[in-house]
Short mmCIF file of C-alpha atoms and ligand atoms in Angstrom, two decimals:
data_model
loop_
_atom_site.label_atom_id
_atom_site.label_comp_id
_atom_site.label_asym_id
_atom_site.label_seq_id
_atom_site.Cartn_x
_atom_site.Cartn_y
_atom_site.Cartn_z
CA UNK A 1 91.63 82.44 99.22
CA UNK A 2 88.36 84.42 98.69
CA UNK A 3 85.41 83.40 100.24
CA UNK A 4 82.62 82.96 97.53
CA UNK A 5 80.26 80.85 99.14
CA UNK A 6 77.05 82.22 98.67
CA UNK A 7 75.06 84.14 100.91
CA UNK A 8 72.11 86.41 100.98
CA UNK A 9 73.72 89.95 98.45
CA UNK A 10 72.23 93.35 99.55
CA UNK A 11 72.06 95.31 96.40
CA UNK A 12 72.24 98.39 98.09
CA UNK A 13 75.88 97.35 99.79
CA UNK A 14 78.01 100.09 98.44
CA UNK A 15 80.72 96.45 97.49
CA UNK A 16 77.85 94.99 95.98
CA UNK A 17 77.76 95.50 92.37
CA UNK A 18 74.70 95.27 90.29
CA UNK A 19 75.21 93.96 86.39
CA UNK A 20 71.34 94.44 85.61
CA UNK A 21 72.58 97.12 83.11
CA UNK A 22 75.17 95.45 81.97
CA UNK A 23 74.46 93.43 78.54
CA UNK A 24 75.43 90.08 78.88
CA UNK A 25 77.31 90.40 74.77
CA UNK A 26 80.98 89.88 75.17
CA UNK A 27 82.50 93.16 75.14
CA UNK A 28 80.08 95.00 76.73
CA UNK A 29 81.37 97.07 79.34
CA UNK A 30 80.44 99.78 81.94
CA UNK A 31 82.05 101.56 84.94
CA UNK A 32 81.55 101.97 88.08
CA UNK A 33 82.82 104.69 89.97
CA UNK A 34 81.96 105.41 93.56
CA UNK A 35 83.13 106.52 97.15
CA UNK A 36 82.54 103.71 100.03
CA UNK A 37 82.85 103.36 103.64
CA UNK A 38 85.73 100.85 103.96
CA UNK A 39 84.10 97.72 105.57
CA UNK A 40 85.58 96.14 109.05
CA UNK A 41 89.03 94.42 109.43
CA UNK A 42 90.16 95.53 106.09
CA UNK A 43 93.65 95.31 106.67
CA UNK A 44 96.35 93.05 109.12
CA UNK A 45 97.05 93.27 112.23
CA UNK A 46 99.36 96.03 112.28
CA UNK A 47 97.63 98.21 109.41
CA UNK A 48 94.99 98.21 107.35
CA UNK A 49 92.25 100.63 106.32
CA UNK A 50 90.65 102.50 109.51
CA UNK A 51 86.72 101.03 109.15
CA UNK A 52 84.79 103.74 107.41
CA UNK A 53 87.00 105.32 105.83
CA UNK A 54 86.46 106.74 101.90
CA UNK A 55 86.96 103.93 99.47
CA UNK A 56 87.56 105.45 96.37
CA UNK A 57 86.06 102.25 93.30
CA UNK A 58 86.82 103.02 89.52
CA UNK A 59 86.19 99.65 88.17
CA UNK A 60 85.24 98.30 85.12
CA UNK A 61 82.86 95.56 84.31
CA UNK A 62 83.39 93.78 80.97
CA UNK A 63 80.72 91.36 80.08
CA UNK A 64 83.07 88.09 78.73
CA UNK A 65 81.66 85.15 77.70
CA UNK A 66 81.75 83.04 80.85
CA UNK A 67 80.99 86.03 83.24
CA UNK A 68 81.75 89.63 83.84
CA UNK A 69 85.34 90.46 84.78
CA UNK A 70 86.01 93.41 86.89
CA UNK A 71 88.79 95.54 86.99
CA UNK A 72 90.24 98.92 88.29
CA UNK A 73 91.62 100.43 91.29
CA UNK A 74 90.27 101.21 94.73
CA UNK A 75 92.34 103.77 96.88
CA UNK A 76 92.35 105.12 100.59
CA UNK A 77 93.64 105.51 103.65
CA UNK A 78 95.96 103.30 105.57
CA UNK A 79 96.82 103.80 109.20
CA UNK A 80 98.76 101.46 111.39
CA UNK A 81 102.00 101.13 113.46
CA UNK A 82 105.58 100.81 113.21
CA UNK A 83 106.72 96.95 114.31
CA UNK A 84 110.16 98.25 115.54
CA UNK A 85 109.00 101.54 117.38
CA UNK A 86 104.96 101.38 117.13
CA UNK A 87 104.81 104.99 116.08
CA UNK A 88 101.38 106.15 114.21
CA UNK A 89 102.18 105.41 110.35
CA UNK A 90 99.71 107.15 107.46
CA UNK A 91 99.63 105.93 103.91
CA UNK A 92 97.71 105.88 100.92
CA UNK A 93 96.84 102.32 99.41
CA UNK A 94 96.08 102.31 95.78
CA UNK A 95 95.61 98.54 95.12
CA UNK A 96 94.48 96.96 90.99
CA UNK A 97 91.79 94.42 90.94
CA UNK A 98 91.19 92.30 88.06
CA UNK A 99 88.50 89.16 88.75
CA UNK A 100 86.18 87.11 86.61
CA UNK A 101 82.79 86.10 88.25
CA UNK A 102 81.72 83.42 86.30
CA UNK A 103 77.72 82.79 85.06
CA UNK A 104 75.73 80.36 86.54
CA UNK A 105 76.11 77.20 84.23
CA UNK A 106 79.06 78.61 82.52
CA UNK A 107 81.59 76.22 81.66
CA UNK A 108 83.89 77.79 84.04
CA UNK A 109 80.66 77.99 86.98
CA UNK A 110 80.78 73.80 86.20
CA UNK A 111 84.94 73.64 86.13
CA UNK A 112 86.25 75.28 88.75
CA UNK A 113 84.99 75.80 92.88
CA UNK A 114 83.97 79.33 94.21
CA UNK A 115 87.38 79.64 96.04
CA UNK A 116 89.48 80.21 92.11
CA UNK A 117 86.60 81.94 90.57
CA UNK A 118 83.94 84.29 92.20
CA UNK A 119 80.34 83.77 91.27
CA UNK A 120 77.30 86.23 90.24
CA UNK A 121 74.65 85.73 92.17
CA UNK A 122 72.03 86.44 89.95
CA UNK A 123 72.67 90.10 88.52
CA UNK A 124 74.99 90.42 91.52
CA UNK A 125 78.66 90.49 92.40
CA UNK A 126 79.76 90.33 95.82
CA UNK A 127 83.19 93.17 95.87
CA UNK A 128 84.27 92.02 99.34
CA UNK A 129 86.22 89.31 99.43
CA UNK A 130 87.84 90.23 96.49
CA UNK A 131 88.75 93.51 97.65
CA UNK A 132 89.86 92.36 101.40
CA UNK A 133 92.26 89.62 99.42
CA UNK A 134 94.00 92.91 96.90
CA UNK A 135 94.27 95.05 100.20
CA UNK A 136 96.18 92.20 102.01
CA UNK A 137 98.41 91.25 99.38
CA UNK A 138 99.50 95.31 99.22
CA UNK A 139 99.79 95.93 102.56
CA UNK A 140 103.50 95.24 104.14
CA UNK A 141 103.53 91.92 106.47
CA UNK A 142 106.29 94.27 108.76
CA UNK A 143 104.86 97.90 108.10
CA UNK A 144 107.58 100.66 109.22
CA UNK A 145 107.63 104.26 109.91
CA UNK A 146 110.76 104.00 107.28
CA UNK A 147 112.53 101.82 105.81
CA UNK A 148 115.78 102.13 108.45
CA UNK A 149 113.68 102.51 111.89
CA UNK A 150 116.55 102.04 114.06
CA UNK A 151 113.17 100.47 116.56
CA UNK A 152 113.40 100.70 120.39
CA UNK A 153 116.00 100.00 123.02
CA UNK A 154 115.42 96.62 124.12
CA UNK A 155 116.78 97.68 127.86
CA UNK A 156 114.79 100.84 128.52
CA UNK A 157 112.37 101.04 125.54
CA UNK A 158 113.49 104.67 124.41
CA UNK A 159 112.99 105.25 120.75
CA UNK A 160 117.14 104.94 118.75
CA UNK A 161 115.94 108.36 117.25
CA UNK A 162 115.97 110.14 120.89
CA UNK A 163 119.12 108.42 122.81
CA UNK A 164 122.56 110.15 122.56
CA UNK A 165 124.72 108.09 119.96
CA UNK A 166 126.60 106.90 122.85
CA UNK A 167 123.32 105.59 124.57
CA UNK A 168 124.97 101.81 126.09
CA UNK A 169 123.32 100.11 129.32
CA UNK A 170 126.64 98.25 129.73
CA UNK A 171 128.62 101.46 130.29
CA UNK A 172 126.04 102.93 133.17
CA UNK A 173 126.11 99.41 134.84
CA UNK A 174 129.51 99.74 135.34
CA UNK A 175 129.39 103.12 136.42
CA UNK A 176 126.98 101.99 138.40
CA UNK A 177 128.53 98.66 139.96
CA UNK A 178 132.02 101.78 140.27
CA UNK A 179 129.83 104.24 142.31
CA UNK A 180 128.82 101.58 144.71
CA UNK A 181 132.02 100.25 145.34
CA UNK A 182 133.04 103.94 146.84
CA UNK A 183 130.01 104.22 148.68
CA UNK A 184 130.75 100.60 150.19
CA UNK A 185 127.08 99.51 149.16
CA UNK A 186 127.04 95.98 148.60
CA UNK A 187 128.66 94.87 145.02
CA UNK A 188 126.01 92.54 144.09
CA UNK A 189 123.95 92.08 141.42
CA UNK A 190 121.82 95.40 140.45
CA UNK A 191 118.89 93.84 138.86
CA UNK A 192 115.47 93.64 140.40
ZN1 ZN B 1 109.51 103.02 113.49
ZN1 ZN B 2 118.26 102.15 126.63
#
């Protein structure tokens, strides 16, 4: 759920958007189209967009007649890591945003709360939580290097991708547990 509770808008915020220009006549529109420094913690805990990284915003604000609804498409970078092997993984997010902020006093302002419908705060919309909820929803819960990562060895934590086809602990324990028995070393348990 966004978090629309007011608080104190800087309209200099590059996810701040200012509707002073923007007639409030149904069907007025305008765009906005801008390059921003991605804000903190955009992202999950595995991936998500590196902080400062280019934003790219080409949104358009529609003046309806219980708000201004915004839509469009913000891109950039993703970086994260595997889940099965943790290798670096690079993408590109390209995520749609479509969201009515509502008027003060609008019917909708008096019918819904702030968490199903954003607010303007005066001339101002607040981009943020908006945008953090569209980036999580597009990002992968279990991000992957590929689709068939073959992940990790559980037993000595070599990547699938490097070990011989053939790689098996079971086979060099036995080997193992063989070589002793020759030497006379004690049969017992090799773990530590
Ligand atoms: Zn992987
Ligand atoms: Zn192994």
């Amino acid at each position: 759920m966004p978090n629309h509770a007011p608080h104190h808008l800087d309209p200099r915020s590059p996810l701040v958007l200012d509707t002073r220009d923007l007639p409030r006549r149904p069907g007025s529109l305008r765009t906005v189209r801008r390059v921003v420094p991605a804000p903190a913690d955009l992202g999950l805990g595995l991936i998500g967009v590196p902080q400062g990284a280019d934003l790219s915003l080409d949104l358009r604000l529609e003046s309806v007649s219980e708000g201004v609804l915004v839509s469009g498409s913000v891109t950039g970078p993703v970086e994260g890591e595997c889940g099965r092997c943790l290798r670096p993984i690079s993408d590109t997010l390209d995520v749609t945003i479509q969201e009515l902020f509502a008027y003060a006093h609008s019917t909708t302002d008096e019918t819904t709360t702030e968490d199903e419908v954003g607010r303007l705060q005066g001339d101002l919309i607040d981009l943020q939580p908006s945008l953090r909820d569209a980036v999580v929803l597009a990002l992968p819960s279990h991000p992957l290097c590929r689709p068939d990562c073959p992940g990790l060895c559980p037993d000595c934590g070599a990547h699938w991708d490097d070990l011989p086809a053939d790689h098996d602990h079971a086979q060099i324990d036995s080997r193992w547990a063989a070589l002793q028995k020759l030497t006379g070393a004690p049969a017992q348990s090799t773990e530590e």
